[in-house]
XYZ file of C-alpha atoms in Angstrom:
755
model
C 194.053 39.040 -45.338
C 192.401 41.992 -43.613
C 193.967 40.909 -40.292
C 197.431 40.691 -41.894
C 197.074 44.175 -43.372
C 196.076 45.564 -39.950
C 199.071 43.878 -38.258
C 201.444 45.259 -40.915
C 200.037 48.766 -40.486
C 200.402 48.500 -36.696
C 204.093 47.540 -36.973
C 204.739 50.456 -39.312
C 202.977 52.816 -36.893
C 204.832 51.876 -33.692
C 208.298 51.230 -35.148
C 210.875 49.800 -32.742
C 209.547 51.477 -29.575
C 208.292 49.021 -26.967
C 206.005 49.792 -24.051
C 207.184 48.222 -20.797
C 205.536 47.655 -17.440
C 206.896 49.816 -14.608
C 206.778 53.333 -13.156
C 205.536 56.151 -15.389
C 205.337 59.906 -14.990
C 203.174 62.135 -17.193
C 203.801 65.892 -17.182
C 201.212 68.186 -18.733
C 202.103 71.866 -19.143
C 199.066 74.061 -19.903
C 200.634 77.153 -21.471
C 197.895 79.341 -22.956
C 194.613 79.500 -24.898
C 193.590 81.789 -27.738
C 190.504 82.685 -29.750
C 188.088 80.709 -27.606
C 184.408 80.566 -28.388
C 182.345 83.004 -26.285
C 179.986 81.147 -23.938
C 178.661 84.071 -21.844
C 176.166 86.787 -22.783
C 178.854 89.475 -22.558
C 180.679 87.878 -25.531
C 183.435 86.432 -23.343
C 184.179 83.263 -21.369
C 185.730 82.351 -18.021
C 188.119 79.604 -19.190
C 189.402 76.875 -16.887
C 191.347 73.824 -18.091
C 190.736 70.314 -16.745
C 193.369 67.606 -17.324
C 192.599 63.899 -16.876
C 195.174 61.109 -17.252
C 194.526 57.483 -16.287
C 191.777 58.440 -13.844
C 193.667 61.262 -12.108
C 192.201 64.741 -12.562
C 193.646 68.247 -12.089
C 192.536 71.707 -13.125
C 193.979 75.192 -13.584
C 192.737 78.366 -12.005
C 189.830 80.239 -13.643
C 190.668 83.154 -15.922
C 187.675 85.539 -15.762
C 186.159 87.376 -18.737
C 188.543 86.632 -21.595
C 188.888 84.663 -24.825
C 192.685 84.360 -24.665
C 194.697 83.709 -21.522
C 198.138 82.534 -20.347
C 197.965 79.799 -17.673
C 201.542 78.463 -17.492
C 200.541 75.694 -15.075
C 202.260 72.310 -14.940
C 200.710 69.066 -13.647
C 202.637 65.925 -12.743
C 200.937 62.526 -12.648
C 202.891 59.639 -11.110
C 201.922 56.000 -11.615
C 203.621 53.146 -9.758
C 203.906 49.667 -11.283
C 201.718 50.412 -14.308
C 201.437 47.414 -16.611
C 201.830 47.881 -20.347
C 198.213 46.911 -21.090
C 196.912 49.766 -18.909
C 199.317 52.231 -20.494
C 198.541 51.189 -24.055
C 194.793 51.691 -23.502
C 195.163 55.001 -21.625
C 194.221 58.488 -22.787
C 195.108 62.046 -21.823
C 192.055 64.292 -21.989
C 192.207 68.097 -21.791
C 188.883 69.964 -21.524
C 188.664 73.744 -21.733
C 185.493 74.799 -19.917
C 183.649 78.032 -19.259
C 183.327 78.358 -15.484
C 179.787 79.189 -14.401
C 179.589 79.910 -10.699
C 176.460 78.377 -9.213
C 175.702 76.216 -12.270
C 177.327 73.534 -14.388
C 180.391 74.537 -16.410
C 179.952 74.747 -20.202
C 182.233 72.861 -22.561
C 184.223 75.128 -24.880
C 186.340 72.430 -26.504
C 188.524 69.437 -25.794
C 191.666 67.704 -26.944
C 192.055 63.943 -26.458
C 195.193 61.950 -27.271
C 196.192 58.337 -26.643
C 199.133 57.949 -24.264
C 200.737 55.610 -26.790
C 200.537 58.346 -29.459
C 202.677 60.601 -27.257
C 205.049 57.800 -26.280
C 205.754 56.885 -29.906
C 206.785 60.463 -30.737
C 210.451 61.596 -30.582
C 211.591 61.940 -26.957
C 208.133 60.686 -25.867
C 206.747 64.210 -25.829
C 204.373 66.700 -27.394
C 206.376 69.906 -26.895
C 204.860 73.414 -26.831
C 202.403 72.784 -29.642
C 199.096 74.387 -30.522
C 196.078 72.114 -30.798
C 192.603 72.875 -32.077
C 189.773 72.457 -29.570
C 186.715 70.492 -30.733
C 183.362 70.074 -28.978
C 181.888 66.695 -29.916
C 179.323 66.862 -27.095
C 177.235 69.601 -28.730
C 176.027 69.030 -32.284
C 175.536 72.792 -32.740
C 179.256 73.484 -32.125
C 180.841 72.585 -35.446
C 184.476 73.227 -36.296
C 187.297 74.657 -34.189
C 186.220 76.243 -30.869
C 189.605 77.791 -30.041
C 193.268 76.913 -29.651
C 195.344 75.566 -26.763
C 199.128 75.508 -26.443
C 200.454 72.717 -24.243
C 203.267 70.255 -23.660
C 202.855 66.589 -22.730
C 205.853 64.476 -21.684
C 205.856 60.804 -20.707
C 208.801 59.390 -18.778
C 208.771 55.593 -18.780
C 210.719 52.963 -16.805
C 214.434 53.809 -16.640
C 214.049 56.969 -18.750
C 214.952 60.596 -18.108
C 212.946 63.680 -18.893
C 214.179 65.541 -22.011
C 215.822 68.888 -21.293
C 214.921 72.033 -23.295
C 216.149 75.617 -23.341
C 212.681 77.086 -22.754
C 213.824 80.731 -22.891
C 215.335 80.223 -26.328
C 212.305 78.198 -27.451
C 209.921 80.930 -26.269
C 211.831 83.585 -28.206
C 211.726 81.487 -31.390
C 208.008 80.775 -30.915
C 207.199 84.463 -30.418
C 209.055 85.445 -33.564
C 207.453 82.631 -35.589
C 203.904 83.336 -34.347
C 204.227 87.068 -35.009
C 205.319 86.195 -38.565
C 203.113 83.193 -39.412
C 200.388 83.126 -36.726
C 199.272 80.015 -34.841
C 200.331 76.668 -36.366
C 198.368 73.937 -34.613
C 199.466 70.283 -34.635
C 196.607 69.670 -37.090
C 196.695 72.980 -38.995
C 193.630 74.568 -40.613
C 195.137 73.773 -44.033
C 194.451 70.111 -43.289
C 190.765 69.647 -43.837
C 188.973 68.019 -40.905
C 186.275 65.700 -42.134
C 183.537 63.737 -40.451
C 183.411 60.000 -40.983
C 181.247 57.270 -39.513
C 182.453 54.159 -37.728
C 179.711 51.599 -38.365
C 179.684 48.508 -36.145
C 177.236 45.671 -36.637
C 176.834 43.744 -33.377
C 175.146 40.421 -34.073
C 175.337 38.261 -30.954
C 177.436 37.049 -28.050
C 178.041 33.518 -26.762
C 178.946 31.831 -23.484
C 178.778 34.992 -21.366
C 179.300 34.622 -17.605
C 176.414 34.458 -15.157
C 176.351 37.958 -13.644
C 172.993 37.859 -11.798
C 172.531 35.129 -9.200
C 169.246 33.289 -8.925
C 166.801 34.236 -6.180
C 163.195 33.614 -5.191
C 161.960 36.149 -7.741
C 164.551 35.831 -10.547
C 166.605 33.292 -12.488
C 170.376 33.360 -12.866
C 171.545 35.061 -16.052
C 172.674 38.393 -17.470
C 171.093 41.644 -18.738
C 173.662 42.185 -21.466
C 174.328 45.239 -23.609
C 177.310 46.378 -25.703
C 178.775 49.877 -25.582
C 180.880 51.442 -28.360
C 183.331 54.236 -27.408
C 185.755 56.270 -29.507
C 187.041 59.654 -28.367
C 184.138 61.460 -26.714
C 181.445 59.606 -28.715
C 179.525 56.709 -27.128
C 176.468 54.589 -27.987
C 174.912 51.383 -26.599
C 172.809 48.542 -27.883
C 169.533 47.736 -26.164
C 169.895 45.397 -23.202
C 169.026 41.770 -23.756
C 168.050 39.615 -20.785
C 168.975 35.917 -21.041
C 168.811 33.314 -18.272
C 170.260 29.891 -17.548
C 173.797 28.543 -17.251
C 176.720 29.805 -19.360
C 175.915 27.552 -22.299
C 172.524 29.316 -22.563
C 173.776 32.896 -22.170
C 173.902 33.749 -25.886
C 172.148 37.124 -26.310
C 171.197 38.284 -29.813
C 171.610 42.039 -30.406
C 171.349 42.537 -34.203
C 172.198 46.221 -33.762
C 174.078 48.641 -35.996
C 175.884 51.429 -34.123
C 176.870 54.563 -36.060
C 179.571 56.604 -34.294
C 180.875 59.916 -35.745
C 184.638 60.422 -35.931
C 186.339 63.700 -36.851
C 189.559 63.003 -38.750
C 192.509 63.448 -38.468
C 192.140 61.984 -34.983
C 194.711 61.683 -32.190
C 192.699 59.288 -30.047
C 191.886 56.343 -32.263
C 191.208 53.594 -29.706
C 187.842 51.918 -30.318
C 186.418 50.206 -27.230
C 183.689 47.584 -27.345
C 182.655 46.860 -23.780
C 180.099 44.254 -22.703
C 178.072 45.097 -19.599
C 175.489 43.598 -17.295
C 172.709 46.100 -16.617
C 171.652 46.631 -12.998
C 169.267 49.110 -11.430
C 171.949 50.583 -9.188
C 175.175 50.331 -11.237
C 176.148 48.354 -14.311
C 178.845 45.652 -14.090
C 181.599 45.386 -16.698
C 181.928 41.912 -18.226
C 184.863 42.496 -20.580
C 186.407 44.895 -23.083
C 187.634 44.531 -26.673
C 189.815 47.242 -28.256
C 190.641 48.129 -31.843
C 192.290 51.040 -33.680
C 190.377 53.415 -35.949
C 193.452 54.456 -37.941
C 194.339 50.836 -38.663
C 190.808 50.084 -39.843
C 190.851 53.278 -41.909
C 194.164 52.251 -43.533
C 192.647 49.087 -45.048
C 191.869 49.417 -48.780
C 188.267 48.339 -48.210
C 187.959 50.228 -44.886
C 186.034 47.287 -43.469
C 186.386 43.973 -41.671
C 183.721 41.344 -42.285
C 181.910 39.319 -39.627
C 184.447 38.031 -37.091
C 184.501 36.723 -33.547
C 186.158 38.786 -30.801
C 187.015 36.749 -27.709
C 186.345 38.131 -24.246
C 188.614 37.736 -21.217
C 188.480 38.940 -17.634
C 188.748 37.901 -13.997
C 187.819 34.473 -12.683
C 184.155 34.006 -11.810
C 184.649 32.077 -8.567
C 187.264 31.156 -6.000
C 187.362 34.469 -4.145
C 187.967 34.614 -0.401
C 185.005 36.538 0.979
C 186.548 36.835 4.451
C 186.996 40.580 5.050
C 190.618 41.736 5.340
C 190.712 44.614 7.825
C 194.200 45.709 6.718
C 193.009 46.410 3.157
C 190.857 49.251 4.418
C 194.092 51.145 5.183
C 195.834 50.291 1.904
C 195.370 51.756 -1.564
C 195.387 48.402 -3.310
C 194.647 47.932 -6.981
C 191.309 46.338 -7.842
C 192.684 43.530 -9.980
C 189.268 42.068 -10.710
C 188.162 45.332 -12.345
C 191.562 45.655 -14.020
C 191.350 42.242 -15.725
C 187.845 43.055 -17.008
C 188.869 46.462 -18.373
C 192.302 45.463 -19.733
C 191.871 41.840 -20.792
C 195.084 41.341 -22.820
C 196.614 39.410 -19.935
C 193.465 38.389 -18.036
C 193.291 34.794 -16.755
C 189.774 33.678 -17.706
C 187.691 33.230 -20.877
C 184.398 35.167 -20.657
C 182.783 34.347 -23.985
C 182.895 35.914 -27.436
C 181.033 38.474 -29.550
C 180.339 38.546 -33.302
C 181.086 41.944 -34.914
C 181.382 43.563 -38.334
C 183.076 46.956 -38.900
C 183.326 49.506 -41.671
C 184.099 53.205 -42.134
C 181.969 55.384 -44.414
C 181.904 59.065 -45.385
C 179.821 61.790 -43.787
C 177.141 61.789 -46.496
C 176.555 58.021 -46.374
C 174.583 57.977 -43.125
C 170.952 56.879 -43.641
C 168.346 59.600 -43.263
C 165.862 59.743 -40.442
C 162.388 58.231 -40.756
C 160.989 61.649 -41.715
C 163.568 61.978 -44.517
C 165.676 64.659 -42.822
C 169.491 64.305 -42.703
C 171.242 62.978 -39.617
C 173.011 65.253 -37.142
C 176.649 64.431 -36.387
C 175.838 62.384 -33.289
C 175.871 58.642 -32.465
C 172.756 56.662 -33.315
C 171.545 53.057 -33.382
C 169.660 51.058 -35.992
C 167.945 47.689 -35.723
C 169.186 45.070 -38.173
C 166.292 43.301 -39.901
C 167.841 39.847 -39.359
C 170.994 38.138 -38.214
C 173.716 36.715 -40.425
C 172.970 33.889 -42.802
C 174.955 30.705 -42.247
C 176.959 31.335 -45.426
C 178.009 34.787 -44.142
C 179.314 33.589 -40.788
C 183.014 32.812 -40.178
C 183.977 29.359 -41.512
C 184.401 26.640 -38.874
C 186.954 23.860 -38.313
C 187.309 20.912 -35.931
C 190.158 20.850 -33.391
C 191.518 18.706 -30.578
C 193.638 19.701 -27.535
C 196.420 17.606 -26.007
C 198.609 18.129 -22.932
C 201.460 16.150 -21.375
C 202.319 17.289 -17.845
C 205.650 16.044 -16.473
C 206.483 17.869 -13.247
C 206.411 21.197 -11.457
C 208.878 23.045 -9.216
C 208.233 25.844 -6.728
C 204.525 25.042 -6.989
C 202.802 27.099 -4.254
C 202.004 25.068 -1.162
C 198.440 25.970 -0.231
C 197.191 24.639 3.081
C 193.717 23.974 4.355
C 192.823 23.198 7.961
C 194.522 19.783 7.958
C 197.057 19.330 5.148
C 198.719 20.758 2.043
C 196.367 20.672 -0.919
C 196.952 18.478 -3.945
C 197.565 20.389 -7.176
C 196.646 19.834 -10.813
C 197.145 21.495 -14.198
C 194.228 22.777 -16.290
C 194.442 23.566 -20.009
C 191.569 25.681 -21.323
C 190.653 26.889 -24.810
C 187.375 28.771 -24.677
C 184.715 26.539 -23.184
C 186.898 23.398 -23.621
C 188.990 22.174 -20.671
C 191.248 19.212 -19.867
C 192.819 18.433 -16.484
C 195.854 16.531 -15.278
C 195.652 14.209 -12.299
C 195.711 15.708 -8.782
C 199.026 14.932 -7.044
C 200.754 15.665 -3.758
C 202.801 18.838 -3.443
C 206.085 17.747 -1.835
C 207.975 20.874 -0.812
C 206.935 22.610 -4.036
C 207.534 19.617 -6.327
C 204.667 17.893 -8.158
C 205.136 14.780 -10.305
C 202.250 14.327 -12.739
C 203.582 12.273 -15.695
C 200.166 12.399 -17.293
C 198.988 12.546 -20.917
C 195.451 13.669 -21.777
C 193.349 14.797 -24.755
C 190.122 16.704 -25.217
C 187.071 15.718 -27.189
C 186.732 17.208 -30.673
C 185.456 20.799 -30.666
C 184.539 23.386 -33.290
C 185.930 26.926 -33.562
C 186.576 29.321 -36.480
C 188.855 28.216 -39.298
C 190.758 31.500 -38.879
C 193.028 30.869 -35.846
C 193.058 34.609 -35.049
C 189.379 34.257 -34.065
C 189.954 31.251 -31.789
C 190.287 31.772 -28.023
C 193.723 31.866 -26.398
C 195.003 28.743 -24.665
C 195.292 29.231 -20.890
C 197.325 26.853 -18.713
C 196.637 27.118 -14.980
C 197.919 25.549 -11.771
C 194.847 24.725 -9.701
C 193.848 23.833 -6.157
C 190.611 22.108 -5.126
C 188.605 19.466 -6.946
C 185.326 18.884 -8.793
C 183.233 22.079 -8.760
C 185.631 23.828 -6.352
C 188.677 23.941 -8.655
C 190.394 27.342 -8.365
C 193.267 28.425 -10.663
C 195.835 30.255 -8.513
C 198.342 31.032 -11.305
C 198.212 30.904 -15.103
C 199.915 31.531 -18.457
C 198.234 32.503 -21.748
C 199.263 31.493 -25.272
C 197.951 32.546 -28.687
C 195.934 29.798 -30.375
C 197.603 30.513 -33.711
C 201.126 30.080 -32.301
C 200.284 26.684 -30.795
C 198.376 25.527 -33.886
C 201.368 26.242 -36.147
C 203.488 23.748 -34.167
C 201.371 20.839 -35.513
C 201.708 18.820 -32.270
C 205.524 18.977 -32.655
C 206.209 21.642 -30.007
C 208.933 21.034 -27.443
C 208.381 19.975 -23.870
C 209.208 23.188 -22.008
C 209.160 24.886 -18.662
C 206.340 27.353 -18.212
C 206.655 30.027 -15.543
C 203.221 30.939 -14.215
C 201.839 34.359 -13.303
C 199.814 34.853 -10.142
C 196.102 35.542 -10.511
C 196.200 38.795 -8.550
C 192.422 39.072 -8.340
C 192.129 35.767 -6.448
C 195.265 36.641 -4.421
C 195.876 33.086 -3.191
C 199.650 33.585 -2.765
C 201.600 35.473 -0.133
C 203.290 38.750 -1.128
C 206.453 38.001 -3.073
C 205.712 34.276 -3.372
C 206.926 32.776 -6.644
C 203.939 31.241 -8.529
C 205.870 28.196 -9.740
C 206.962 26.524 -12.982
C 205.803 23.364 -14.727
C 207.347 21.139 -17.405
C 204.602 20.751 -19.989
C 204.089 19.851 -23.610
C 200.830 20.912 -25.230
C 199.341 21.249 -28.685
C 196.208 21.839 -30.724
C 195.296 20.713 -34.217
C 192.952 18.663 -36.330
C 191.747 15.283 -35.016
C 193.549 13.531 -37.904
C 196.887 15.125 -37.004
C 196.300 14.355 -33.322
C 195.796 10.670 -34.098
C 198.994 10.451 -36.209
C 201.189 11.978 -33.466
C 199.741 10.264 -30.386
C 202.222 7.349 -30.187
C 205.210 9.703 -30.330
C 203.806 11.588 -27.328
C 203.315 8.322 -25.417
C 206.958 7.380 -26.007
C 208.092 10.806 -24.775
C 206.066 10.353 -21.581
C 207.761 6.991 -20.942
C 211.258 8.493 -21.271
C 210.379 11.325 -18.895
C 209.956 8.826 -16.023
C 213.504 7.364 -16.112
C 215.766 8.877 -13.397
C 219.585 9.103 -12.937
C 221.422 10.272 -9.772
C 223.285 13.597 -10.010
C 224.846 16.241 -7.812
C 224.022 19.804 -8.814
C 226.677 22.369 -7.907
C 225.554 25.991 -7.977
C 228.545 28.333 -8.332
C 227.350 31.748 -7.134
C 229.949 34.459 -7.799
C 228.494 37.947 -7.429
C 225.688 40.353 -8.369
C 225.590 43.874 -9.757
C 223.223 46.833 -10.030
C 220.730 45.348 -7.562
C 217.670 47.510 -6.765
C 218.040 49.650 -3.635
C 215.629 48.517 -0.918
C 216.709 50.492 2.151
C 216.496 54.185 3.008
C 220.282 54.529 2.594
C 219.990 53.655 -1.108
C 221.552 50.227 -0.586
C 220.414 46.755 0.453
C 221.517 43.780 2.570
C 221.310 41.012 -0.039
C 221.163 37.268 0.405
C 219.642 34.550 -1.772
C 217.627 31.360 -1.775
C 218.059 28.523 -4.248
C 215.212 26.095 -4.899
C 215.834 22.950 -6.892
C 213.705 19.864 -7.340
C 212.056 20.137 -3.920
C 215.179 21.233 -2.006
C 215.902 24.737 -0.683
C 219.089 26.482 0.393
C 218.902 29.844 2.199
C 222.153 31.829 2.359
C 221.085 34.014 5.294
C 222.648 31.583 7.792
C 225.628 29.223 7.858
C 224.484 25.680 7.108
C 225.493 22.056 6.795
C 224.535 20.551 3.436
C 224.335 16.927 2.342
C 226.964 15.355 0.139
C 226.080 11.680 -0.163
C 226.659 10.077 3.240
C 228.428 13.102 4.783
C 227.771 16.788 5.317
C 229.863 19.844 4.497
C 229.815 23.400 5.883
C 228.501 26.343 3.865
C 229.244 29.768 5.409
C 226.729 32.576 5.766
C 226.401 34.602 2.558
C 224.463 37.628 3.802
C 226.175 40.816 2.629
C 225.330 44.193 4.148
C 225.036 47.688 2.699
C 225.785 46.915 -0.927
C 224.009 46.658 -4.264
C 226.967 44.776 -5.779
C 227.644 41.854 -3.404
C 230.497 39.332 -3.739
C 229.511 35.822 -2.579
C 231.857 33.225 -4.150
C 230.045 30.208 -2.748
C 229.226 26.702 -4.019
C 225.939 25.059 -2.997
C 225.379 21.352 -3.697
C 222.142 19.379 -4.149
C 221.986 15.579 -4.360
C 219.095 14.654 -6.647
C 217.724 12.251 -9.256
C 216.830 13.641 -12.681
C 215.153 12.392 -15.885
C 216.668 12.698 -19.357
C 218.253 16.038 -20.246
C 215.273 17.364 -22.193
C 213.170 17.043 -19.016
C 215.679 18.586 -16.580
C 214.062 20.905 -13.996
C 214.962 24.551 -13.590
C 217.096 26.078 -10.863
C 215.165 28.859 -9.138
C 217.282 31.686 -7.643
C 215.520 34.238 -5.420
C 217.048 37.447 -4.083
C 216.049 38.977 -0.742
C 216.926 42.078 1.268
C 217.523 41.352 4.964
C 215.608 43.727 7.257
C 216.636 42.522 10.711
C 215.081 40.185 13.234
C 211.862 42.169 13.736
C 210.861 42.944 10.159
C 209.972 40.823 7.135
C 212.690 40.497 4.516
C 211.921 42.073 1.121
C 211.698 39.943 -2.013
C 213.651 41.636 -4.816
C 213.421 39.301 -7.785
C 214.424 35.927 -9.168
C 215.587 34.049 -12.229
C 215.159 30.493 -13.488
C 218.178 28.734 -14.993
C 217.346 25.937 -17.415
C 219.687 22.931 -17.159
C 220.742 20.976 -20.255
C 223.334 18.441 -21.408
C 225.908 21.268 -21.479
C 225.742 21.408 -17.670
C 226.812 17.747 -17.250
C 230.446 17.230 -16.200
C 232.503 14.145 -15.329
C 233.559 14.308 -11.655
C 236.754 12.354 -12.493
C 237.797 15.125 -14.870
C 239.990 17.470 -12.814
C 239.723 20.147 -15.521
C 235.941 20.373 -15.212
C 236.116 23.319 -12.804
C 238.491 25.155 -15.127
C 235.914 24.702 -17.889
C 233.167 26.481 -15.964
C 231.773 29.491 -17.791
C 229.729 31.730 -15.515
C 227.133 34.027 -17.103
C 225.016 36.957 -16.012
C 221.363 36.158 -15.303
C 218.986 39.181 -15.237
C 216.533 39.296 -12.339
C 212.775 39.537 -12.805
C 209.676 39.526 -10.612
C 206.902 38.355 -12.934
C 208.193 38.972 -16.443
C 211.509 39.805 -18.071
C 212.505 43.455 -17.787
C 210.348 44.348 -14.766
C 213.270 44.343 -12.301
C 216.849 45.607 -12.050
C 220.027 43.684 -11.316
C 222.007 40.683 -12.561
C 223.625 37.672 -10.889
C 226.846 35.994 -12.103
C 226.742 32.231 -11.645
C 226.956 28.862 -13.364
C 225.553 25.392 -12.730
C 227.337 22.059 -12.908
C 225.756 18.592 -12.942
C 227.962 15.695 -11.827
C 226.609 12.239 -12.658
C 226.807 9.816 -9.703
C 227.248 6.044 -9.781
C 224.703 5.639 -6.986
C 222.329 8.000 -5.161
C 224.190 7.640 -1.805
C 227.640 8.186 -3.345
C 229.764 10.845 -1.603
C 231.312 13.295 -4.072
C 234.633 15.131 -3.667
C 234.310 18.452 -1.832
C 233.728 21.350 -4.223
C 236.857 23.473 -4.716
C 236.791 27.157 -3.810
C 235.804 29.567 -6.569
C 237.033 32.655 -4.730
C 239.593 34.441 -6.919
C 242.900 35.850 -5.714
C 242.306 39.331 -4.308
C 244.635 42.269 -3.790
C 244.470 45.384 -1.649
C 243.366 48.510 -3.505
C 241.915 51.935 -2.812
C 239.461 54.122 -4.692
C 239.817 57.892 -4.789
C 236.577 59.802 -5.363
C 236.511 63.548 -5.973
C 232.969 64.825 -5.326
C 232.520 68.102 -7.194
C 228.769 68.629 -7.176
C 225.427 67.463 -8.493
C 222.702 68.828 -10.759
C 219.150 68.118 -11.977
C 218.147 66.451 -8.697
C 214.629 65.046 -8.882
C 212.102 66.175 -6.254
C 211.690 63.910 -3.240
C 208.073 63.429 -2.124
C 207.187 66.204 -4.607
C 209.429 68.702 -2.737
C 212.650 70.257 -4.031
C 215.932 68.920 -2.590
C 217.201 71.439 -0.009
C 220.251 69.873 1.659
C 221.533 66.970 -0.458
C 224.109 64.623 1.051
C 226.215 62.035 -0.779
C 227.356 58.769 0.808
C 229.744 56.249 -0.753
C 229.697 52.575 0.217
């Protein structure tokens, strides 16, 4: 019930706005400060403003000897290919400091806001508003330490920066401030109160081995948990445990009290699990929560519950040094998965927590009876949870039926292409398909398997996600190269009646086993989780489905490729030279060159379909594949990949793909002369790893003609090129405005080309 209330509150908070992966720009305009606290002996300060956003830091110039100053400095932070998990967990921190030349700067006050808080505001901005500065680092600095006027704008993928009439806005602000004074975003009329976030940290289970064994030490982990919210932070004591993963179950029994000043604009609570080292600590995983959502619950508490930990894989890394990476600014995906685990590929254990929020006067007094200062502190719990207080448990069983895979990455060792298998993992429980040959990207498994019974919480929200991976290697050297995660609750609700479906994998970017731009593959899989009793009742139905998946019928697939539109520009001229590849059931067609393709016992000519200098190419080609397919519900996907040709001496650029799912609607009778007239092409949006992360659409349709025999020669496909007429386009170029800077420099001599 508490979980449902939190989910409902979250939906009400974010509305219909969705955060997408892509390019982001954050603009921070530091306008002025007023009524700052004096930090120097002369009763003044030397204010300087530091801005930090997603790890990038900038600062203003120093204003000497003043308590109010106008800065009017703007900072632009650009982020390429930022994923939504990173954005959602990000903060924008503004610190106003007193510059002390020759010694450390003194904190005057700070303002911290979650990036998502700004993005969910109208126009994704915080425009010319006053904010109160608070110093949570010094317990003697209570209350407001001054005021800062600033603007923060976030421009997301495909968005434009809002335009304002700043001169008019300044005039209105001046008149309003002269009449009413400063009106901060959280005005003084709203009472700021201190509350305590109280987190009981009981224990963790199945943590990864972080310290290798040596002559003087045993493999294990020196684990501790850190609680962060805003500028407040506190840790548990470290707990050293040794052995394999099944033995790495540290007991903390700590209660962390963290002060929170409300209203708060940065409400992300971070619970991070670390391995202590003498030189630098290593992050194991991170769990996030929201203070405002917890505070909105009627009871303001959540009882003991398991939080699952995810992060990067523990093994399988290529330790051969790559010299080229020293010259590239590549993202550290291993650290990224550990810090932002919402889409991480590997289960790293779980931690048992309890949370509540209490008022300022409810903090326990010190041992000497004096009241607590407003600063984080830690208490030792007298004992762990009783069995009756722990989350209720239930027994489950996993099942997976693997049919086939297409575009499965071909990974070579010194002598041959590696066999591939599918792994299904739920926490510490794993089941594997058989290892089969990878024939030009096609794997045929036709395998049904079940796990042993296992115990996890009765509440499915506390159960680990289900991760399906495509793996290379065998025995102890199995390495997942691509994966897909599913919520345990969603799979459980299907009651072993879920459909057999195609799963498109995501590359494990930390392991980096695939070449740049290589598609990670798709697999036809049915999987489920439920009680052992339900598993037993549904097993025969799954066996029958596996039998039907093995029956094959000869077909000819005809791919009718018409045109594309709004493709992403890949060349310096703002255009591209597009061509495509089609992969289907182990066969590949590349449109960069003219080719002869099989049609039963004969071949037919397919012209080159490379188009130059256009983002809206016209192809009008038909590509045929002779193949044998199972029943319609097990049809494979057609994989379309778009490339930009870059000449004979450069590597072509991969620009996206789509997967078309075939069904009974695609089957046509080749004796029916009206079948071509019945074709209904549709637009397929391109993607790179997930829907919406790429521009452009392709117009095409797919036709399956059933053959009487595999070697049967089909009639030649008719042309799909429409009747064309001569036309001209008249363009009157008048001018342009609001040109964005190029390489952070203003446009000086713009030129327009039409193609």
